[in-house]
PDB file of C-alpha atoms in Angstrom:
ATOM      1  CA  UNK E1262    -275.267 121.297-152.686  1.00 56.00           C
ATOM      2  CA  UNK E1263    -274.125 119.706-149.527  1.00 75.00           C
ATOM      3  CA  UNK E1264    -270.659 118.656-150.009  1.00 80.00           C
ATOM      4  CA  UNK E1265    -269.079 116.300-147.809  1.00 91.00           C
ATOM      5  CA  UNK E1266    -265.330 115.760-149.070  1.00 93.00           C
ATOM      6  CA  UNK E1267    -262.833 117.827-150.696  1.00 92.00           C
ATOM      7  CA  UNK E1268    -259.886 116.326-152.446  1.00 93.00           C
ATOM      8  CA  UNK E1269    -256.297 117.429-152.760  1.00 94.00           C
ATOM      9  CA  UNK E1270    -254.631 116.485-155.427  1.00 95.00           C
ATOM     10  CA  UNK E1271    -250.491 116.845-155.571  1.00 94.00           C
ATOM     11  CA  UNK E1272    -247.887 116.524-158.353  1.00 94.00           C
ATOM     12  CA  UNK E1273    -246.354 113.206-157.147  1.00 92.00           C
ATOM     13  CA  UNK E1274    -242.791 115.069-159.427  1.00 92.00           C
ATOM     14  CA  UNK E1275    -241.724 117.367-156.815  1.00 90.00           C
ATOM     15  CA  UNK E1276    -240.168 119.902-159.096  1.00 92.00           C
ATOM     16  CA  UNK E1277    -243.226 119.619-160.308  1.00 92.00           C
ATOM     17  CA  UNK E1278    -244.978 120.377-157.187  1.00 90.00           C
ATOM     18  CA  UNK E1279    -242.731 122.959-156.501  1.00 92.00           C
ATOM     19  CA  UNK E1280    -244.285 125.452-158.847  1.00 93.00           C
ATOM     20  CA  UNK E1281    -248.043 124.213-159.708  1.00 93.00           C
ATOM     21  CA  UNK E1282    -250.889 125.163-157.711  1.00 93.00           C
ATOM     22  CA  UNK E1283    -252.793 121.929-155.868  1.00 94.00           C
ATOM     23  CA  UNK E1284    -255.633 120.815-157.670  1.00 93.00           C
ATOM     24  CA  UNK E1285    -259.359 121.288-155.100  1.00 94.00           C
ATOM     25  CA  UNK E1286    -262.508 118.529-156.522  1.00 94.00           C
ATOM     26  CA  UNK E1287    -265.252 118.422-154.152  1.00 93.00           C
ATOM     27  CA  UNK E1288    -267.555 115.714-154.080  1.00 93.00           C
ATOM     28  CA  UNK E1289    -270.524 114.997-152.674  1.00 92.00           C
ATOM     29  CA  UNK E1290    -270.366 111.157-152.010  1.00 92.00           C
ATOM     30  CA  UNK E1291    -267.777 108.480-150.978  1.00 92.00           C
ATOM     31  CA  UNK E1292    -267.910 107.497-154.308  1.00 95.00           C
ATOM     32  CA  UNK E1293    -267.024 109.883-156.536  1.00 94.00           C
ATOM     33  CA  UNK E1294    -264.144 110.926-154.317  1.00 93.00           C
ATOM     34  CA  UNK E1295    -262.670 106.467-154.969  1.00 94.00           C
ATOM     35  CA  UNK E1296    -263.785 108.037-158.441  1.00 95.00           C
ATOM     36  CA  UNK E1297    -261.194 110.871-159.345  1.00 95.00           C
ATOM     37  CA  UNK E1298    -258.517 109.078-157.084  1.00 93.00           C
ATOM     38  CA  UNK E1299    -258.489 106.298-159.848  1.00 94.00           C
ATOM     39  CA  UNK E1300    -258.460 108.484-162.313  1.00 94.00           C
ATOM     40  CA  UNK E1301    -255.854 110.833-160.738  1.00 92.00           C
ATOM     41  CA  UNK E1302    -253.612 108.348-158.926  1.00 86.00           C
ATOM     42  CA  UNK E1303    -251.069 107.757-161.405  1.00 89.00           C
ATOM     43  CA  UNK E1304    -249.896 111.705-162.034  1.00 92.00           C
ATOM     44  CA  UNK E1305    -250.868 112.089-158.871  1.00 93.00           C
ATOM     45  CA  UNK E1306    -250.794 111.705-154.793  1.00 94.00           C
ATOM     46  CA  UNK E1307    -254.088 112.729-152.708  1.00 92.00           C
ATOM     47  CA  UNK E1308    -255.368 113.752-149.603  1.00 91.00           C
ATOM     48  CA  UNK E1309    -259.233 113.742-148.535  1.00 91.00           C
ATOM     49  CA  UNK E1310    -260.450 116.734-145.973  1.00 87.00           C
ATOM     50  CA  UNK E1311    -263.888 115.497-144.724  1.00 83.00           C
ATOM     51  CA  UNK E1312    -266.770 118.714-144.163  1.00 79.00           C
ATOM     52  CA  UNK E1313    -269.882 118.924-142.759  1.00 69.00           C
ATOM     53  CA  UNK E1314    -272.472 120.151-145.348  1.00 62.00           C
ATOM     54  CA  UNK E1315    -271.033 123.264-146.476  1.00 56.00           C
ATOM     55  CA  UNK E1316    -273.426 125.178-148.413  1.00 59.00           C
ATOM     56  CA  UNK E1317    -272.474 126.406-151.902  1.00 51.00           C
TER      57      UNK E1317
END
């Protein structure tokens, strides 16, 4: 499977952010990235890393 994007979610809430690990999701398409961000946008801030063909 080729992973093209890794999405990292961090809590918006400052205290939760201090005490919680970020959540990582891997996506193959930009559409998957957009869906994840849409689902999690209220609770988390998001960052997307673009990766080239990481073999898992």
